[in-house]
Coordinates of C-alpha atoms in Angstrom, one line a residue:
Chain A
M16 CA 1.5 24.4 -13.8
S17 CA 3.2 24.2 -10.4
E18 CA 3.4 20.5 -9.7
P19 CA 2.7 19.1 -6.2
T20 CA 5.9 20.1 -4.4
T21 CA 8.2 17.5 -3.1
S22 CA 8.1 18.8 0.4
H23 CA 4.3 18.7 0.5
V24 CA 3.9 15.3 -1.1
G25 CA 6.7 13.8 1.0
A26 CA 5.7 15.2 4.4
K27 CA 2.0 14.3 3.9
H28 CA 3.0 10.8 2.9
A29 CA 5.2 10.4 6.0
A30 CA 2.4 11.7 8.2
D31 CA -0.2 9.4 6.6
T32 CA 2.1 6.5 7.1
A33 CA 2.8 7.3 10.8
F34 CA -0.9 7.8 11.5
S35 CA -1.9 4.6 9.7
D36 CA 0.6 2.7 11.8
F37 CA -0.7 4.3 14.9
Y38 CA -4.3 3.6 13.9
R39 CA -3.6 -0.1 13.3
A40 CA -1.7 -0.4 16.6
T41 CA -4.2 1.4 18.8
T42 CA -7.8 1.2 17.5
R43 CA -8.7 -2.2 18.8
Q44 CA -7.3 -1.5 22.2
L45 CA -9.3 1.8 22.2
V46 CA -12.5 -0.1 21.4
A47 CA -11.8 -2.6 24.2
F48 CA -11.0 0.2 26.6
L49 CA -14.4 1.8 25.8
L50 CA -16.2 -1.6 26.1
L51 CA -14.8 -2.1 29.6
Q52 CA -16.1 1.3 30.6
G53 CA -19.6 0.6 29.6
A54 CA -20.0 1.3 25.9
D55 CA -21.7 -1.3 23.7
L56 CA -19.8 -2.4 20.6
P57 CA -21.5 -0.1 18.1
L58 CA -21.0 2.9 20.3
A59 CA -17.4 1.9 21.2
A60 CA -16.6 1.5 17.5
D61 CA -18.3 4.8 16.6
L62 CA -16.4 6.7 19.4
A63 CA -13.1 5.1 18.5
Q64 CA -13.5 6.0 14.8
E65 CA -14.6 9.5 15.7
T66 CA -11.6 9.9 18.0
M67 CA -9.2 8.7 15.3
T68 CA -10.7 10.9 12.7
T69 CA -10.2 13.9 14.8
L70 CA -6.7 12.8 15.7
Y71 CA -5.9 12.5 12.0
R72 CA -6.9 16.1 11.4
R73 CA -4.8 17.2 14.3
W74 CA -1.9 14.8 13.9
A75 CA 0.7 17.4 13.4
E76 CA -0.1 19.2 16.6
V77 CA -0.6 16.2 19.0
S78 CA 2.7 15.2 20.6
Q79 CA 1.4 12.2 22.6
P80 CA -1.3 10.6 20.3
R81 CA -1.9 7.5 22.6
A82 CA -2.6 9.6 25.7
W83 CA -4.7 12.0 23.6
A84 CA -6.7 9.2 22.0
Y85 CA -7.5 7.5 25.3
R86 CA -8.4 10.8 27.0
T87 CA -10.6 12.0 24.2
A88 CA -12.4 8.7 23.7
S89 CA -13.0 8.4 27.4
R90 CA -14.5 11.9 27.6
A91 CA -16.6 11.3 24.5
L92 CA -18.0 8.1 26.2
G93 CA -18.8 10.1 29.3
R94 CA -20.7 12.6 27.3
A95 CA -22.5 9.9 25.3
L96 CA -23.5 7.9 28.4
F97 CA -24.8 10.9 30.3
S98 CA -26.5 12.7 27.5
S99 CA -28.5 9.9 26.0
R100 CA -26.5 9.9 22.8
E101 CA -28.4 8.2 20.0
T102 CA -27.2 4.8 18.9
P103 CA -25.4 5.1 15.7
T104 CA -27.8 4.4 12.9
A105 CA -25.3 4.2 10.1
D106 CA -22.8 1.4 10.5
P107 CA -19.4 2.9 11.4
P108 CA -16.9 1.8 8.8
L109 CA -14.9 0.2 11.6
L110 CA -17.5 -2.3 12.5
R111 CA -17.7 -5.3 10.1
A112 CA -21.1 -5.4 8.3
T113 CA -21.3 -9.1 9.1
A114 CA -20.5 -8.8 12.8
D115 CA -23.0 -10.6 15.0
V116 CA -22.8 -7.9 17.7
E117 CA -25.1 -9.5 20.2
H118 CA -23.5 -12.9 20.0
W119 CA -20.1 -11.4 20.3
H120 CA -21.0 -9.4 23.4
Q121 CA -22.3 -12.6 25.1
T122 CA -18.9 -14.3 24.7
Q123 CA -16.9 -11.5 26.3
E124 CA -17.1 -12.4 30.0
V125 CA -14.6 -9.8 31.1
V126 CA -16.9 -7.1 29.8
A127 CA -19.8 -8.5 31.7
E128 CA -17.8 -8.8 34.9
L129 CA -16.6 -5.2 34.8
A130 CA -20.1 -4.1 34.0
R131 CA -21.2 -5.2 37.4
L132 CA -18.8 -2.8 39.1
P133 CA -19.8 0.6 40.3
P134 CA -19.0 3.2 37.5
R135 CA -15.9 4.7 39.1
Q136 CA -14.3 1.4 39.9
R137 CA -15.0 0.2 36.4
Q138 CA -13.5 3.3 35.0
V139 CA -10.3 3.0 37.1
M140 CA -10.0 -0.7 36.4
A141 CA -10.4 -0.1 32.6
W142 CA -7.6 2.6 32.6
T143 CA -5.4 0.2 34.7
L144 CA -5.9 -2.7 32.3
F145 CA -4.7 -0.5 29.5
D146 CA -1.4 0.3 31.1
H147 CA -2.1 3.5 33.0
T148 CA -0.5 4.1 36.4
P149 CA -2.5 5.4 39.4
A150 CA -0.8 8.8 39.0
E151 CA -1.8 9.0 35.3
I152 CA -5.3 7.8 36.0
A153 CA -5.6 10.4 38.8
A154 CA -4.5 13.2 36.4
E155 CA -6.9 12.1 33.7
L156 CA -10.0 11.6 36.0
G157 CA -9.3 14.5 38.4
M158 CA -8.8 12.2 41.4
T159 CA -6.0 11.8 43.9
P160 CA -3.7 8.8 43.4
E161 CA -4.8 7.5 46.7
A162 CA -8.4 7.6 45.6
V163 CA -7.4 5.7 42.4
R164 CA -5.7 3.0 44.4
A165 CA -8.6 2.7 46.7
N166 CA -11.0 2.3 43.9
L167 CA -8.7 -0.2 42.2
Y168 CA -8.5 -2.2 45.4
Q169 CA -12.2 -2.3 45.8
A170 CA -12.7 -3.2 42.2
R171 CA -10.3 -6.1 42.4
K172 CA -11.9 -7.4 45.6
A173 CA -15.3 -7.2 44.0
L174 CA -14.2 -9.0 40.9
I175 CA -12.6 -11.8 42.9
A176 CA -15.6 -12.1 45.2
R177 CA -18.0 -12.4 42.2
R178 CA -15.9 -15.0 40.6
E179 CA -15.8 -17.0 43.8
G180 CA -19.5 -16.6 44.1
D181 CA -20.0 -17.8 40.6
R182 CA -18.0 -21.0 41.1
Chain B
M7 CA 19.9 -27.8 65.2
T8 CA 19.7 -24.3 63.8
D9 CA 19.0 -25.8 60.3
Q10 CA 16.2 -27.9 61.7
W11 CA 14.7 -24.9 63.5
L12 CA 14.8 -22.9 60.2
R13 CA 13.2 -25.8 58.3
D14 CA 10.4 -26.1 60.9
G15 CA 9.9 -22.3 60.8
L16 CA 9.6 -22.2 57.0
A17 CA 7.1 -25.0 57.0
A18 CA 5.1 -23.3 59.7
L19 CA 5.2 -20.0 57.7
D20 CA 4.1 -21.8 54.5
S21 CA 1.2 -23.4 56.4
A22 CA 0.3 -20.0 57.9
L23 CA 0.3 -18.3 54.6
D24 CA -1.9 -21.0 53.1
R25 CA -4.5 -19.9 55.6
V26 CA -4.4 -16.3 54.6
L27 CA -3.5 -16.3 51.0
D28 CA -6.1 -17.1 48.3
L29 CA -3.9 -18.2 45.4
D30 CA -6.8 -18.8 43.1
S31 CA -8.1 -15.3 43.5
G32 CA -4.6 -13.8 43.2
L33 CA -4.1 -15.8 40.0
A34 CA -7.4 -14.6 38.6
D35 CA -6.4 -11.0 39.4
A36 CA -3.0 -11.4 37.8
R37 CA -4.6 -12.9 34.7
L38 CA -7.0 -10.0 34.3
P39 CA -4.7 -8.0 32.0
G40 CA -4.4 -11.1 29.9
R41 CA -8.2 -11.2 29.6
A42 CA -8.2 -7.6 28.6
A43 CA -5.7 -8.5 25.9
A44 CA -7.9 -11.5 24.8
L45 CA -10.8 -9.0 24.5
T46 CA -8.7 -6.9 22.2
D47 CA -7.7 -9.9 20.1
A48 CA -11.4 -11.0 20.0
L49 CA -12.2 -7.7 18.4
D50 CA -10.6 -8.9 15.2
D51 CA -13.8 -10.8 14.5
V52 CA -15.9 -7.7 14.5
L53 CA -13.7 -4.8 13.6
D54 CA -12.4 -4.0 10.0
L55 CA -9.4 -1.8 10.6
D56 CA -8.7 -1.5 6.8
A57 CA -12.2 -0.1 6.2
G58 CA -11.9 2.2 9.3
L59 CA -8.5 3.5 8.2
N60 CA -9.6 4.0 4.6
A61 CA -12.5 6.1 5.8
I62 CA -10.0 8.5 7.3
V63 CA -6.8 8.4 5.3
P64 CA -6.9 8.6 1.5
V65 CA -5.8 5.3 0.0
R66 CA -2.1 5.2 -0.6
H67 CA -0.7 3.2 -3.4
R68 CA 2.6 1.4 -3.3
S69 CA 3.7 3.1 -6.5
A70 CA 4.9 6.6 -5.9
L71 CA 4.2 7.3 -9.5
L72 CA 0.5 6.3 -9.1
N73 CA 0.2 8.6 -6.1
Y74 CA 1.7 11.4 -8.2
A75 CA -0.6 10.6 -11.1
H76 CA -3.7 10.9 -8.8
A77 CA -2.4 14.3 -7.6
L78 CA -1.9 15.4 -11.2
A79 CA -5.3 14.2 -12.2
A80 CA -6.9 16.3 -9.5
R81 CA -5.4 19.5 -10.9
P82 CA -7.5 21.8 -13.0
P83 CA -7.5 21.1 -16.8
R84 CA -5.4 24.2 -17.5
D85 CA -2.7 23.1 -15.2
R86 CA -2.7 19.5 -16.6
L87 CA -2.4 20.8 -20.2
L88 CA 0.5 23.1 -19.2
A89 CA 2.3 20.1 -17.8
R90 CA 2.8 18.8 -21.3
R91 CA 5.6 21.4 -21.5
W92 CA 7.9 19.3 -19.3
L93 CA 6.3 15.9 -19.0
P94 CA 8.5 13.3 -20.8
L95 CA 5.5 11.7 -22.6
E96 CA 7.5 9.5 -24.9
E97 CA 9.6 8.1 -22.1
L98 CA 6.5 7.6 -20.0
A99 CA 5.0 5.7 -22.9
E100 CA 8.0 3.4 -22.8
V101 CA 7.5 3.0 -19.1
R102 CA 4.0 1.9 -19.8
V103 CA 5.1 -0.7 -22.4
A104 CA 7.6 -2.1 -20.0
A105 CA 5.1 -2.2 -17.1
E106 CA 2.4 -3.9 -19.2
V107 CA 4.6 -6.9 -20.0
A108 CA 3.0 -9.9 -18.5
P109 CA 5.0 -11.8 -15.8
S110 CA 4.9 -15.0 -17.9
E111 CA 6.3 -13.1 -20.9
R112 CA 9.0 -11.6 -18.8
D113 CA 10.0 -15.0 -17.4
A114 CA 10.1 -16.5 -20.9
L115 CA 12.3 -13.6 -22.1
H116 CA 14.7 -14.1 -19.2
A117 CA 14.8 -17.9 -19.9
L118 CA 15.5 -17.1 -23.6
V119 CA 18.4 -14.9 -22.7
N120 CA 19.9 -17.6 -20.5
G121 CA 19.2 -20.3 -23.1
L122 CA 21.0 -18.4 -25.9
E123 CA 24.0 -17.9 -23.7
Q124 CA 24.2 -21.6 -23.0
A125 CA 23.8 -22.4 -26.7
L126 CA 26.6 -20.1 -27.6
I127 CA 28.9 -21.7 -25.0
V128 CA 28.2 -25.1 -26.5
A129 CA 28.5 -23.8 -30.1
R130 CA 31.8 -22.1 -29.4
A131 CA 33.4 -25.2 -27.9
G132 CA 34.8 -26.2 -31.3
D133 CA 37.1 -28.8 -29.8
N134 CA 34.2 -30.5 -28.2
V135 CA 32.5 -30.7 -31.6
R136 CA 35.4 -32.4 -33.2
Q137 CA 35.8 -34.8 -30.3
Y138 CA 32.2 -35.5 -29.5
G139 CA 30.4 -34.6 -32.7
Q140 CA 26.9 -35.8 -32.5
E141 CA 26.4 -35.4 -28.8
V142 CA 27.3 -31.8 -28.9
T143 CA 25.1 -31.2 -31.9
G144 CA 22.2 -32.9 -30.2
L145 CA 22.7 -30.7 -27.1
L146 CA 22.9 -27.6 -29.2
V147 CA 19.7 -28.5 -31.1
R148 CA 17.9 -29.1 -27.8
L149 CA 19.0 -25.8 -26.4
I150 CA 17.8 -24.0 -29.6
D151 CA 14.5 -25.9 -29.4
Q152 CA 14.0 -24.5 -25.9
A153 CA 15.0 -21.1 -27.0
I154 CA 12.4 -21.2 -29.8
D155 CA 9.7 -22.1 -27.2
D156 CA 10.9 -19.3 -25.0
A157 CA 10.8 -16.8 -27.9
H158 CA 7.2 -17.7 -28.6
G159 CA 6.3 -17.4 -24.9
S160 CA 8.1 -14.0 -24.4
G161 CA 6.0 -12.2 -27.0
I162 CA 9.2 -11.3 -28.8
A163 CA 9.0 -10.5 -32.5
L164 CA 8.3 -13.7 -34.5
G165 CA 11.5 -13.0 -36.5
V166 CA 13.6 -14.2 -33.6
A167 CA 11.9 -17.5 -33.5
R168 CA 12.3 -17.9 -37.3
H169 CA 16.0 -17.1 -37.1
L170 CA 16.4 -19.7 -34.4
E171 CA 14.6 -22.3 -36.5
E172 CA 17.0 -21.5 -39.4
I173 CA 20.0 -21.8 -37.0
R174 CA 18.6 -25.2 -35.8
R175 CA 18.5 -26.4 -39.4
L176 CA 22.1 -25.4 -39.8
A177 CA 23.1 -27.1 -36.6
R178 CA 21.4 -30.3 -37.7
G179 CA 23.0 -30.3 -41.1
G180 CA 25.5 -32.9 -42.0
A181 CA 28.3 -30.3 -42.3
F182 CA 28.2 -28.7 -39.0
R183 CA 29.0 -25.1 -39.8
H184 CA 29.5 -24.0 -36.3
A185 CA 31.2 -20.8 -37.2
V186 CA 28.0 -19.7 -39.0
V187 CA 25.9 -21.0 -36.1
I188 CA 27.9 -19.0 -33.7
R189 CA 27.6 -15.8 -35.7
R190 CA 23.9 -16.2 -36.2
L191 CA 23.3 -17.1 -32.5
G192 CA 25.3 -14.0 -31.5
E193 CA 23.2 -11.8 -33.7
V194 CA 20.0 -13.2 -32.2
Q195 CA 21.4 -12.8 -28.7
T196 CA 22.2 -9.1 -29.4
N197 CA 18.6 -8.5 -30.6
V198 CA 17.1 -10.3 -27.7
L199 CA 19.2 -8.5 -25.1
A200 CA 18.1 -5.2 -26.7
F201 CA 14.5 -6.3 -26.6
E202 CA 14.9 -7.3 -22.9
E203 CA 16.5 -3.9 -22.1
N204 CA 13.6 -2.1 -23.7
R205 CA 11.1 -4.0 -21.7
D206 CA 12.9 -3.7 -18.4
L207 CA 10.7 -1.5 -16.2
G208 CA 13.5 -0.4 -14.0
T209 CA 15.5 0.8 -17.0
A210 CA 12.5 2.6 -18.5
L211 CA 11.8 4.4 -15.2
E212 CA 15.4 5.4 -14.9
H213 CA 15.5 6.7 -18.5
A214 CA 12.3 8.8 -17.8
A215 CA 13.8 10.1 -14.6
S216 CA 17.1 11.0 -16.3
C217 CA 15.2 13.1 -18.9
L218 CA 13.8 15.1 -16.0
R219 CA 17.2 15.4 -14.4
R220 CA 18.6 16.9 -17.6
H221 CA 15.9 19.5 -17.7
G222 CA 16.1 20.2 -14.0
D223 CA 12.3 20.3 -13.8
A224 CA 9.6 18.3 -12.0
G225 CA 11.4 17.2 -8.9
A226 CA 8.4 15.4 -7.5
L227 CA 7.8 13.4 -10.6
R228 CA 11.5 12.5 -10.9
R229 CA 11.6 11.3 -7.3
A230 CA 8.4 9.2 -7.9
L231 CA 10.0 7.6 -10.9
E232 CA 13.2 6.8 -9.0
S233 CA 11.3 5.5 -6.0
D234 CA 9.3 3.1 -8.3
R235 CA 12.5 2.0 -10.1
D236 CA 13.7 0.4 -6.9
D237 CA 10.6 -1.6 -6.5
S238 CA 9.6 -2.1 -10.1
G239 CA 9.2 -5.8 -10.0
A240 CA 6.5 -5.7 -7.4
I241 CA 4.4 -2.7 -8.6
A242 CA 4.4 -3.0 -12.4
R243 CA 0.6 -3.0 -12.6
E244 CA 0.4 0.2 -10.5
V245 CA 3.1 1.9 -12.6
A246 CA 1.1 1.0 -15.8
K247 CA -2.0 2.4 -14.3
A248 CA -0.1 5.5 -13.3
V249 CA 1.2 6.2 -16.8
R250 CA -2.3 5.6 -18.3
L251 CA -3.7 8.1 -15.8
I252 CA -1.0 10.7 -16.5
Q253 CA -1.5 10.3 -20.3
R254 CA -5.2 10.7 -19.9
S255 CA -4.9 13.7 -17.6
V256 CA -2.7 15.7 -20.0
T257 CA -4.7 14.7 -23.1
D258 CA -8.3 15.2 -22.1
V259 CA -9.4 18.9 -22.0
M260 CA -13.0 18.2 -23.0
G261 CA -15.2 21.1 -21.6
A262 CA -12.2 22.9 -20.1
D263 CA -11.9 26.7 -20.0
L264 CA -8.5 27.4 -21.5
A265 CA -9.2 31.0 -22.6
D266 CA -6.5 32.4 -20.4
A267 CA -4.0 29.7 -20.8
D268 CA -0.6 30.4 -22.3
L269 CA -0.2 27.5 -24.8
G270 CA 3.2 28.6 -26.2
G271 CA 5.7 25.8 -26.3
I272 CA 3.2 23.1 -25.4
P273 CA 3.1 20.1 -27.7
L274 CA -0.6 19.7 -28.4
E275 CA -0.5 16.6 -30.6
G276 CA -3.1 14.1 -29.4
V277 CA -5.0 16.5 -27.1
R278 CA -8.7 15.8 -27.2
W279 CA -11.4 18.5 -26.8
S280 CA -15.1 19.1 -27.1
A281 CA -17.3 21.8 -28.4
A282 CA -17.5 23.2 -24.8
T283 CA -13.7 23.6 -24.6
R284 CA -12.7 27.3 -24.7
W285 CA -9.4 28.0 -26.4
P286 CA -7.4 31.3 -26.2
A287 CA -8.6 33.6 -28.9
D288 CA -5.4 33.5 -30.9
W289 CA -5.3 29.7 -30.8
A290 CA -8.9 28.8 -31.6
D291 CA -8.5 28.9 -35.4
W292 CA -5.3 26.9 -35.4
V293 CA -6.8 24.3 -33.1
H294 CA -10.0 23.9 -35.2
H295 CA -8.0 23.8 -38.4
N296 CA -5.6 21.1 -37.1
S297 CA -8.1 18.8 -35.4
T298 CA -9.9 15.7 -36.6
R299 CA -13.3 14.8 -35.5
L300 CA -13.4 11.5 -33.6
G301 CA -17.0 11.5 -32.5
A302 CA -20.2 13.5 -32.1
D303 CA -18.6 15.9 -29.7
L304 CA -14.9 14.9 -29.7
W305 CA -12.0 16.2 -31.6
E306 CA -8.3 15.4 -31.5
I307 CA -5.5 17.8 -32.4
R308 CA -3.3 16.4 -35.2
A309 CA -0.7 18.4 -37.0
D310 CA -0.4 15.9 -39.9
G311 CA -3.9 14.6 -40.1
L312 CA -3.0 11.3 -38.3
T313 CA -4.1 10.2 -34.8
A314 CA -1.4 9.4 -32.3
D315 CA -2.3 5.7 -32.7
E316 CA -2.1 5.8 -36.5
R317 CA 1.3 7.4 -36.4
A318 CA 2.6 4.9 -33.9
A319 CA 1.4 2.0 -36.2
L320 CA 3.6 3.4 -39.0
T321 CA 6.8 3.4 -36.9

């Protein structure tokens, strides 16, 4: 019998470890990123898990996994929101079975506040809050950096105005 | 005068800024990233990262040997049987024995080794005996009492505890024959150290790995053994599970199609098969003739008519 070779077992173990570290460090942020762009929690968890599953299969060929994950998840959300994607019927493994989704949503003010922004402003704000520069956001969303800054400015103004109005 | 002018100018600037700056709004804006971070943290209540990760990545064990065992178990029956050519099964059995020692037994054994050393130091202090007599004897007896308790707790052969009881009787005797006590304690210590060595998991893993080094085969298995040797204290249970899985994998060929397998040089003692197992044509008679029926559809190959367990009980 040819036993599992050292190089195969060792390389796979190293890749699995690297991916696992990345998964633990990034998944929550990815879900939060999707929530701020308009996904509800089950959809955000489903899309994040789908993105990570695809990334795991392509781990060896993706050189910038964080950028890839955010880009892929964001595009998947766009398709989901505009194509009447069905709400996941099976619980994604990422979502705790005991999670009180509705209650949890109600306690997340920042999600509710961003939900009141126009879609483009919400999108730009979400990317900004997760450490993307205007230049990076422009490249991802097919906009000019100036348009990104303008949307960001309007988004900030709207958020401040709403908070003042709520006081 | 200039200083006063500057101070007045700064105060006016401050007041003017107050009219155009909204610090509350600015603060709210500056804190927005923090609220996004708080949202991320709040997701801990509703997300199960372990479950999500396990759905993507096969569960990895801490023990490299257990990962290896799972990879071996996933191979076809023919490959697993052929692995008997180079697997150090006896040495792996020793690894399993060492790995299955309970932590409490291991601690008691370690305490016994230390206790015997202390007793020997006291017994060898012959000058102290002459000068302090009963005190030293009392200390020695107490140390031997503790050693007897540790011997019982360590799972060590009862003979050790009986020897220690005899030594205690000698030490308590009116004529303190400390030379005899020293000799007998030394003998017990040698036996206990050998027992401890045999049950040290790191030593057993190293021994199994060295067998593979000598044969130059099975690099992945050797590296798994060496990797676990460095962490043996923490992963004993996984190591025990790994060896049980390896033993099962290379023993169970029930229902396997081995018609094309080259069985030359493979130690087949203990291999279990069923009526559905297909053997090479030139081996079938030998296998049938040298197997004992264990159950309705289960046979075990035994060259001398004994099971592996029965043979082990005789040694």
